[in-house]
PDB file of C-alpha atoms in Angstrom:
ATOM      1  CA  THR I  13     -19.495  -8.147   7.679  1.00 78.00           C
ATOM      2  CA  LYS I  14     -19.582 -11.562   9.314  1.00 85.00           C
ATOM      3  CA  ARG I  15     -19.524 -14.748   7.308  1.00 86.00           C
ATOM      4  CA  GLY I  16     -22.769 -16.743   7.330  1.00 86.00           C
ATOM      5  CA  ASP I  17     -23.510 -20.368   6.504  1.00 86.00           C
ATOM      6  CA  HIS I  18     -24.941 -20.133   2.969  1.00 87.00           C
ATOM      7  CA  LEU I  19     -23.468 -22.627   0.474  1.00 87.00           C
ATOM      8  CA  LEU I  20     -22.007 -19.810  -1.664  1.00 92.00           C
ATOM      9  CA  GLU I  21     -20.930 -17.618   1.267  1.00 94.00           C
ATOM     10  CA  LEU I  22     -17.801 -15.553   0.616  1.00 91.00           C
ATOM     11  CA  PRO I  23     -14.899 -16.797   2.734  1.00 91.00           C
ATOM     12  CA  PRO I  24     -13.146 -14.374   5.103  1.00 93.00           C
ATOM     13  CA  GLY I  25     -11.092 -11.793   3.223  1.00 95.00           C
ATOM     14  CA  ASN I  26     -11.142  -8.362   1.605  1.00 97.00           C
ATOM     15  CA  TYR I  27     -12.943  -8.051  -1.712  1.00 97.00           C
ATOM     16  CA  VAL I  28     -13.405  -5.450  -4.420  1.00 98.00           C
ATOM     17  CA  ILE I  29     -17.124  -5.688  -5.203  1.00 98.00           C
ATOM     18  CA  THR I  30     -18.497  -4.489  -8.529  1.00 97.00           C
ATOM     19  CA  GLY I  31     -22.122  -5.573  -8.216  1.00 97.00           C
ATOM     20  CA  ALA I  32     -24.739  -6.678  -5.674  1.00 97.00           C
ATOM     21  CA  PHE I  33     -27.766  -8.705  -6.739  1.00 98.00           C
ATOM     22  CA  SER I  34     -30.714 -10.302  -4.985  1.00 97.00           C
ATOM     23  CA  VAL I  35     -30.993 -12.903  -7.771  1.00 97.00           C
ATOM     24  CA  PHE I  36     -28.117 -15.348  -8.385  1.00 97.00           C
ATOM     25  CA  ALA I  37     -28.696 -15.474 -12.173  1.00 98.00           C
ATOM     26  CA  ASN I  38     -28.236 -11.695 -12.436  1.00 98.00           C
ATOM     27  CA  ALA I  39     -24.954 -11.887 -10.527  1.00 98.00           C
ATOM     28  CA  GLU I  40     -23.770 -14.688 -12.813  1.00 97.00           C
ATOM     29  CA  GLU I  41     -24.678 -12.681 -15.904  1.00 97.00           C
ATOM     30  CA  PHE I  42     -22.741  -9.654 -14.669  1.00 97.00           C
ATOM     31  CA  SER I  43     -19.803 -11.899 -13.794  1.00 97.00           C
ATOM     32  CA  ASP I  44     -19.866 -13.249 -17.351  1.00 97.00           C
ATOM     33  CA  GLN I  45     -19.795  -9.691 -18.727  1.00 96.00           C
ATOM     34  CA  LEU I  46     -16.736  -8.928 -16.604  1.00 97.00           C
ATOM     35  CA  PHE I  47     -15.085 -12.140 -17.807  1.00 96.00           C
ATOM     36  CA  GLN I  48     -15.604 -10.914 -21.389  1.00 95.00           C
ATOM     37  CA  MET I  49     -13.848  -7.661 -20.372  1.00 94.00           C
ATOM     38  CA  GLY I  50     -10.803  -9.669 -19.261  1.00 95.00           C
ATOM     39  CA  PHE I  51     -11.527 -10.141 -15.556  1.00 95.00           C
ATOM     40  CA  HIS I  52     -10.933 -13.875 -15.380  1.00 95.00           C
ATOM     41  CA  ASP I  53     -10.719 -14.171 -11.582  1.00 92.00           C
ATOM     42  CA  THR I  54     -14.236 -12.865 -11.027  1.00 95.00           C
ATOM     43  CA  LYS I  55     -16.269 -14.755  -8.450  1.00 94.00           C
ATOM     44  CA  VAL I  56     -19.851 -14.670  -7.240  1.00 97.00           C
ATOM     45  CA  GLY I  57     -20.430 -15.095  -3.523  1.00 96.00           C
ATOM     46  CA  TYR I  58     -23.295 -14.677  -1.112  1.00 93.00           C
ATOM     47  CA  ASN I  59     -23.488 -12.598   2.045  1.00 91.00           C
ATOM     48  CA  SER I  60     -26.120 -13.865   4.481  1.00 90.00           C
ATOM     49  CA  GLY I  61     -25.972 -10.734   6.609  1.00 86.00           C
ATOM     50  CA  ARG I  62     -27.190  -8.582   3.752  1.00 89.00           C
ATOM     51  CA  GLY I  63     -28.978 -11.138   1.590  1.00 93.00           C
ATOM     52  CA  TYR I  64     -27.128 -10.350  -1.639  1.00 95.00           C
ATOM     53  CA  TYR I  65     -24.976 -12.141  -4.171  1.00 97.00           C
ATOM     54  CA  TYR I  66     -21.837 -10.102  -4.702  1.00 97.00           C
ATOM     55  CA  VAL I  67     -19.625 -10.042  -7.774  1.00 98.00           C
ATOM     56  CA  ALA I  68     -16.008  -9.717  -6.691  1.00 98.00           C
ATOM     57  CA  ILE I  69     -13.150  -8.993  -9.079  1.00 97.00           C
ATOM     58  CA  TYR I  70     -10.333  -8.981  -6.554  1.00 97.00           C
ATOM     59  CA  GLU I  71      -9.551 -10.590  -3.208  1.00 96.00           C
ATOM     60  CA  SER I  72      -6.663 -10.080  -0.776  1.00 96.00           C
ATOM     61  CA  GLY I  73      -5.800 -10.589   2.854  1.00 95.00           C
ATOM     62  CA  ASN I  74      -4.377  -7.059   2.896  1.00 97.00           C
ATOM     63  CA  ILE I  75      -7.001  -4.306   3.230  1.00 97.00           C
ATOM     64  CA  GLN I  76      -4.700  -1.535   1.946  1.00 98.00           C
ATOM     65  CA  GLN I  77      -3.859  -3.555  -1.153  1.00 98.00           C
ATOM     66  CA  THR I  78      -7.574  -4.170  -1.721  1.00 98.00           C
ATOM     67  CA  ARG I  79      -8.369  -0.456  -1.434  1.00 98.00           C
ATOM     68  CA  SER I  80      -5.593   0.372  -3.880  1.00 98.00           C
ATOM     69  CA  LYS I  81      -7.002  -2.111  -6.415  1.00 97.00           C
ATOM     70  CA  ARG I  82     -10.490  -0.681  -5.913  1.00 98.00           C
ATOM     71  CA  ASP I  83      -9.164   2.756  -6.808  1.00 98.00           C
ATOM     72  CA  GLU I  84      -7.584   1.347  -9.977  1.00 97.00           C
ATOM     73  CA  PHE I  85     -10.800  -0.399 -11.004  1.00 97.00           C
ATOM     74  CA  ARG I  86     -12.866   2.751 -10.437  1.00 97.00           C
ATOM     75  CA  LYS I  87     -11.048   4.336 -13.389  1.00 97.00           C
ATOM     76  CA  ILE I  88     -12.894   1.883 -15.686  1.00 95.00           C
ATOM     77  CA  PRO I  89     -16.324   3.371 -16.518  1.00 93.00           C
ATOM     78  CA  LYS I  90     -18.308   0.157 -15.922  1.00 92.00           C
ATOM     79  CA  LEU I  91     -16.582  -0.294 -12.540  1.00 96.00           C
ATOM     80  CA  SER I  92     -16.715   3.310 -11.299  1.00 96.00           C
ATOM     81  CA  LYS I  93     -18.776   2.338  -8.247  1.00 96.00           C
ATOM     82  CA  ALA I  94     -16.574  -0.544  -7.083  1.00 98.00           C
ATOM     83  CA  TRP I  95     -16.261  -0.813  -3.299  1.00 98.00           C
ATOM     84  CA  VAL I  96     -14.522  -2.905  -0.646  1.00 98.00           C
ATOM     85  CA  LEU I  97     -16.205  -5.600   1.419  1.00 96.00           C
ATOM     86  CA  GLN I  98     -14.452  -7.106   4.444  1.00 95.00           C
ATOM     87  CA  VAL I  99     -15.712 -10.558   5.454  1.00 93.00           C
ATOM     88  CA  THR I 100     -14.760 -11.928   8.868  1.00 90.00           C
ATOM     89  CA  ASP I 101     -15.518 -15.187  10.666  1.00 87.00           C
TER      90      ASP I 101
END
């Protein structure tokens, strides 16, 4: 997906996404839950193209590495539906 111009827009990269929310507060709450589970690099970012706030638990410039991490995270019940989002300029 292409990067938009929203203040919280995700920068270009490859992300493992664990949640998509139309309301920022809901994304923040889910991010806080993940933080409590030990995911301390969790970030919330917006995607203008789709109109959602995404909760990302991993970011890399390498798509294969990102897919590998996604597969690892999917073994955790709460993250079983994790997926990869590629953001480009």
